[in-house]
Amino acid sequence: MKKMALSYYCRNLLNMDIKDLRIGNFIDASIEENDTSAIGIVDFISSDGLIGVKCGHMVTNYMINNLKGIELNEEWLLKIGFIVNSETSYQKDDLLIYLGQFGKNIVYLKQKYKGDIEICDTDYVHQVQNLHFALKGKELTLK
């Protein structure tokens, strides 16, 4: 049961689903490619499918199909509090993420004395936020 719940948070998304977002998730609401001014935080999720995204002091409403996940990379891992563990791995608390391992970003749960357990692969910042919250009960915030 727990493994199924974890895999839900780590799904590789082709199309974003409203169930994949939580209030506080970082999201890309840009219309043009490489427009970082529209990176925001999910402020509310309504029952009719509108998602409020806060960019600066302003909240704008979007439909889910107008939003994109923020691709996971070193810059974003450092922004949300991960530290460099090796050339391709980053760690925060018990989570260890390898970027580009076998063409994927693999998430491991570190365990004392038992070795690391591969949990899932992930592509987006909000997936890591959701996974960290599910495992640790804490939000990942910008540093």
PDB file of C-alpha atoms in Angstrom:
ATOM      1  CA  MET A   1       0.000   0.000   0.000  1.00  0.00           C
ATOM      2  CA  LYS A   2       2.753   2.468   0.915  1.00  0.00           C
ATOM      3  CA  LYS A   3       4.681   1.734  -2.296  1.00  0.00           C
ATOM      4  CA  MET A   4       1.581   2.512  -4.386  1.00  0.00           C
ATOM      5  CA  ALA A   5       1.171   5.856  -2.599  1.00  0.00           C
ATOM      6  CA  LEU A   6       4.827   6.734  -3.195  1.00  0.00           C
ATOM      7  CA  SER A   7       4.626   5.837  -6.865  1.00  0.00           C
ATOM      8  CA  TYR A   8       1.638   8.178  -7.209  1.00  0.00           C
ATOM      9  CA  TYR A   9       3.820  11.081  -6.088  1.00  0.00           C
ATOM     10  CA  CYS A  10       6.587  10.106  -8.490  1.00  0.00           C
ATOM     11  CA  ARG A  11       4.641   9.406 -11.675  1.00  0.00           C
ATOM     12  CA  ASN A  12       6.252  10.509 -14.883  1.00  0.00           C
ATOM     13  CA  LEU A  13       3.724  13.055 -16.148  1.00  0.00           C
ATOM     14  CA  LEU A  14       3.100  13.664 -19.819  1.00  0.00           C
ATOM     15  CA  ASN A  15       0.056  15.808 -19.093  1.00  0.00           C
ATOM     16  CA  MET A  16      -0.313  17.451 -15.737  1.00  0.00           C
ATOM     17  CA  ASP A  17      -3.290  16.302 -13.692  1.00  0.00           C
ATOM     18  CA  ILE A  18      -4.907  18.500 -11.053  1.00  0.00           C
ATOM     19  CA  LYS A  19      -4.513  15.626  -8.541  1.00  0.00           C
ATOM     20  CA  ASP A  20      -0.722  15.943  -8.910  1.00  0.00           C
ATOM     21  CA  LEU A  21      -0.660  19.433  -7.410  1.00  0.00           C
ATOM     22  CA  ARG A  22      -0.833  20.648  -3.848  1.00  0.00           C
ATOM     23  CA  ILE A  23      -0.996  24.163  -2.442  1.00  0.00           C
ATOM     24  CA  GLY A  24       2.601  25.349  -2.138  1.00  0.00           C
ATOM     25  CA  ASN A  25       3.905  23.496  -5.216  1.00  0.00           C
ATOM     26  CA  PHE A  26       6.207  25.411  -7.544  1.00  0.00           C
ATOM     27  CA  ILE A  27       4.769  25.501 -11.060  1.00  0.00           C
ATOM     28  CA  ASP A  28       5.515  27.011 -14.484  1.00  0.00           C
ATOM     29  CA  ALA A  29       2.677  29.175 -15.807  1.00  0.00           C
ATOM     30  CA  SER A  30       4.684  30.684 -18.662  1.00  0.00           C
ATOM     31  CA  ILE A  31       3.257  30.987 -22.124  1.00  0.00           C
ATOM     32  CA  GLU A  32       6.603  31.386 -23.864  1.00  0.00           C
ATOM     33  CA  GLU A  33       9.489  28.956 -23.538  1.00  0.00           C
ATOM     34  CA  ASN A  34      12.265  29.999 -21.105  1.00  0.00           C
ATOM     35  CA  ASP A  35      10.071  32.706 -19.517  1.00  0.00           C
ATOM     36  CA  THR A  36      11.042  32.397 -15.839  1.00  0.00           C
ATOM     37  CA  SER A  37       8.874  35.345 -14.769  1.00  0.00           C
ATOM     38  CA  ALA A  38       5.833  33.054 -14.646  1.00  0.00           C
ATOM     39  CA  ILE A  39       7.303  30.571 -12.177  1.00  0.00           C
ATOM     40  CA  GLY A  40       4.913  30.648  -9.252  1.00  0.00           C
ATOM     41  CA  ILE A  41       3.456  28.843  -6.286  1.00  0.00           C
ATOM     42  CA  VAL A  42       0.086  27.096  -6.275  1.00  0.00           C
ATOM     43  CA  ASP A  43      -2.079  29.299  -4.045  1.00  0.00           C
ATOM     44  CA  PHE A  44      -5.423  27.519  -4.372  1.00  0.00           C
ATOM     45  CA  ILE A  45      -7.071  24.683  -6.266  1.00  0.00           C
ATOM     46  CA  SER A  46     -10.806  25.000  -6.898  1.00  0.00           C
ATOM     47  CA  SER A  47     -13.288  22.200  -7.427  1.00  0.00           C
ATOM     48  CA  ASP A  48     -14.068  23.486 -10.930  1.00  0.00           C
ATOM     49  CA  GLY A  49     -10.471  23.008 -12.094  1.00  0.00           C
ATOM     50  CA  LEU A  50      -9.089  26.515 -11.653  1.00  0.00           C
ATOM     51  CA  ILE A  51      -5.669  26.798 -10.086  1.00  0.00           C
ATOM     52  CA  GLY A  52      -4.484  30.041  -8.551  1.00  0.00           C
ATOM     53  CA  VAL A  53      -0.776  30.627  -9.103  1.00  0.00           C
ATOM     54  CA  LYS A  54       0.980  33.305  -7.090  1.00  0.00           C
ATOM     55  CA  CYS A  55       3.793  35.095  -8.928  1.00  0.00           C
ATOM     56  CA  GLY A  56       5.193  37.852  -6.739  1.00  0.00           C
ATOM     57  CA  HIS A  57       2.222  39.524  -5.026  1.00  0.00           C
ATOM     58  CA  MET A  58      -0.327  38.681  -7.701  1.00  0.00           C
ATOM     59  CA  VAL A  59      -2.460  35.531  -7.981  1.00  0.00           C
ATOM     60  CA  THR A  60      -3.623  34.545 -11.469  1.00  0.00           C
ATOM     61  CA  ASN A  61      -6.138  31.801 -12.274  1.00  0.00           C
ATOM     62  CA  TYR A  62      -5.195  29.067 -14.762  1.00  0.00           C
ATOM     63  CA  MET A  63      -6.720  25.896 -16.061  1.00  0.00           C
ATOM     64  CA  ILE A  64      -4.537  22.831 -15.506  1.00  0.00           C
ATOM     65  CA  ASN A  65      -3.738  22.424 -19.219  1.00  0.00           C
ATOM     66  CA  ASN A  66      -2.057  25.874 -19.172  1.00  0.00           C
ATOM     67  CA  LEU A  67       0.446  24.859 -16.500  1.00  0.00           C
ATOM     68  CA  LYS A  68       3.680  22.895 -16.717  1.00  0.00           C
ATOM     69  CA  GLY A  69       5.889  21.214 -14.209  1.00  0.00           C
ATOM     70  CA  ILE A  70       9.322  22.745 -13.595  1.00  0.00           C
ATOM     71  CA  GLU A  71      11.944  20.328 -14.886  1.00  0.00           C
ATOM     72  CA  LEU A  72      14.148  18.926 -12.175  1.00  0.00           C
ATOM     73  CA  ASN A  73      17.785  20.027 -12.440  1.00  0.00           C
ATOM     74  CA  GLU A  74      20.718  20.947 -10.211  1.00  0.00           C
ATOM     75  CA  GLU A  75      19.682  24.602  -9.963  1.00  0.00           C
ATOM     76  CA  TRP A  76      16.218  23.716  -8.647  1.00  0.00           C
ATOM     77  CA  LEU A  77      17.469  21.020  -6.267  1.00  0.00           C
ATOM     78  CA  LEU A  78      19.811  23.562  -4.677  1.00  0.00           C
ATOM     79  CA  LYS A  79      17.001  26.154  -4.550  1.00  0.00           C
ATOM     80  CA  ILE A  80      14.771  23.794  -2.558  1.00  0.00           C
ATOM     81  CA  GLY A  81      17.450  22.904  -0.041  1.00  0.00           C
ATOM     82  CA  PHE A  82      19.226  19.841  -1.407  1.00  0.00           C
ATOM     83  CA  ILE A  83      22.988  19.728  -1.040  1.00  0.00           C
ATOM     84  CA  VAL A  84      25.517  18.320  -3.482  1.00  0.00           C
ATOM     85  CA  ASN A  85      26.411  14.804  -2.413  1.00  0.00           C
ATOM     86  CA  SER A  86      28.532  13.830  -5.431  1.00  0.00           C
ATOM     87  CA  GLU A  87      28.906  14.877  -9.061  1.00  0.00           C
ATOM     88  CA  THR A  88      25.403  13.651  -9.956  1.00  0.00           C
ATOM     89  CA  SER A  89      23.648  13.174  -6.604  1.00  0.00           C
ATOM     90  CA  TYR A  90      21.906  15.556  -4.221  1.00  0.00           C
ATOM     91  CA  GLN A  91      20.583  14.950  -0.727  1.00  0.00           C
ATOM     92  CA  LYS A  92      18.078  16.453   1.708  1.00  0.00           C
ATOM     93  CA  ASP A  93      17.118  14.629   4.867  1.00  0.00           C
ATOM     94  CA  ASP A  94      16.734  10.957   3.865  1.00  0.00           C
ATOM     95  CA  LEU A  95      16.123  11.634   0.160  1.00  0.00           C
ATOM     96  CA  LEU A  96      18.923  11.109  -2.318  1.00  0.00           C
ATOM     97  CA  ILE A  97      18.372  12.110  -5.956  1.00  0.00           C
ATOM     98  CA  TYR A  98      20.617  11.096  -8.839  1.00  0.00           C
ATOM     99  CA  LEU A  99      20.183  13.321 -11.874  1.00  0.00           C
ATOM    100  CA  GLY A 100      20.502  11.586 -15.216  1.00  0.00           C
ATOM    101  CA  GLN A 101      21.142   8.103 -13.846  1.00  0.00           C
ATOM    102  CA  PHE A 102      20.424   5.715 -16.725  1.00  0.00           C
ATOM    103  CA  GLY A 103      18.659   8.597 -18.489  1.00  0.00           C
ATOM    104  CA  LYS A 104      16.364   9.245 -15.510  1.00  0.00           C
ATOM    105  CA  ASN A 105      16.295  11.182 -12.267  1.00  0.00           C
ATOM    106  CA  ILE A 106      16.164   8.439  -9.637  1.00  0.00           C
ATOM    107  CA  VAL A 107      15.012   9.045  -6.044  1.00  0.00           C
ATOM    108  CA  TYR A 108      16.354   6.864  -3.243  1.00  0.00           C
ATOM    109  CA  LEU A 109      15.411   6.698   0.408  1.00  0.00           C
ATOM    110  CA  LYS A 110      18.564   6.498   2.528  1.00  0.00           C
ATOM    111  CA  GLN A 111      18.478   4.026   5.394  1.00  0.00           C
ATOM    112  CA  LYS A 112      21.019   3.476   8.111  1.00  0.00           C
ATOM    113  CA  TYR A 113      22.499  -0.009   8.105  1.00  0.00           C
ATOM    114  CA  LYS A 114      20.248  -1.333   5.315  1.00  0.00           C
ATOM    115  CA  GLY A 115      21.420   0.520   2.224  1.00  0.00           C
ATOM    116  CA  ASP A 116      19.493   2.872  -0.017  1.00  0.00           C
ATOM    117  CA  ILE A 117      16.107   1.911  -1.457  1.00  0.00           C
ATOM    118  CA  GLU A 118      15.124   3.076  -4.927  1.00  0.00           C
ATOM    119  CA  ILE A 119      11.685   4.685  -4.668  1.00  0.00           C
ATOM    120  CA  CYS A 120      10.937   6.063  -8.117  1.00  0.00           C
ATOM    121  CA  ASP A 121      12.066   8.265 -10.956  1.00  0.00           C
ATOM    122  CA  THR A 122      10.876  11.842 -11.248  1.00  0.00           C
ATOM    123  CA  ASP A 123      11.088  14.708 -13.687  1.00  0.00           C
ATOM    124  CA  TYR A 124       9.535  17.702 -11.946  1.00  0.00           C
ATOM    125  CA  VAL A 125      10.102  19.878  -8.886  1.00  0.00           C
ATOM    126  CA  HIS A 126       6.505  19.534  -7.643  1.00  0.00           C
ATOM    127  CA  GLN A 127       6.885  15.739  -7.629  1.00  0.00           C
ATOM    128  CA  VAL A 128       9.918  16.040  -5.335  1.00  0.00           C
ATOM    129  CA  GLN A 129       7.982  18.502  -3.153  1.00  0.00           C
ATOM    130  CA  ASN A 130       5.065  16.075  -2.872  1.00  0.00           C
ATOM    131  CA  LEU A 131       7.319  13.101  -2.162  1.00  0.00           C
ATOM    132  CA  HIS A 132       9.267  14.977   0.524  1.00  0.00           C
ATOM    133  CA  PHE A 133       6.005  16.091   2.148  1.00  0.00           C
ATOM    134  CA  ALA A 134       4.590  12.553   2.041  1.00  0.00           C
ATOM    135  CA  LEU A 135       7.713  11.087   3.659  1.00  0.00           C
ATOM    136  CA  LYS A 136       8.765  13.842   6.055  1.00  0.00           C
ATOM    137  CA  GLY A 137       5.615  15.910   6.646  1.00  0.00           C
ATOM    138  CA  LYS A 138       7.566  19.080   5.777  1.00  0.00           C
ATOM    139  CA  GLU A 139       7.333  21.499   2.869  1.00  0.00           C
ATOM    140  CA  LEU A 140      10.324  22.197   0.659  1.00  0.00           C
ATOM    141  CA  THR A 141      10.756  25.941   0.343  1.00  0.00           C
ATOM    142  CA  LEU A 142      13.083  28.172  -1.647  1.00  0.00           C
ATOM    143  CA  LYS A 143      16.438  28.867  -0.029  1.00  0.00           C
TER     144      LYS A 143
END
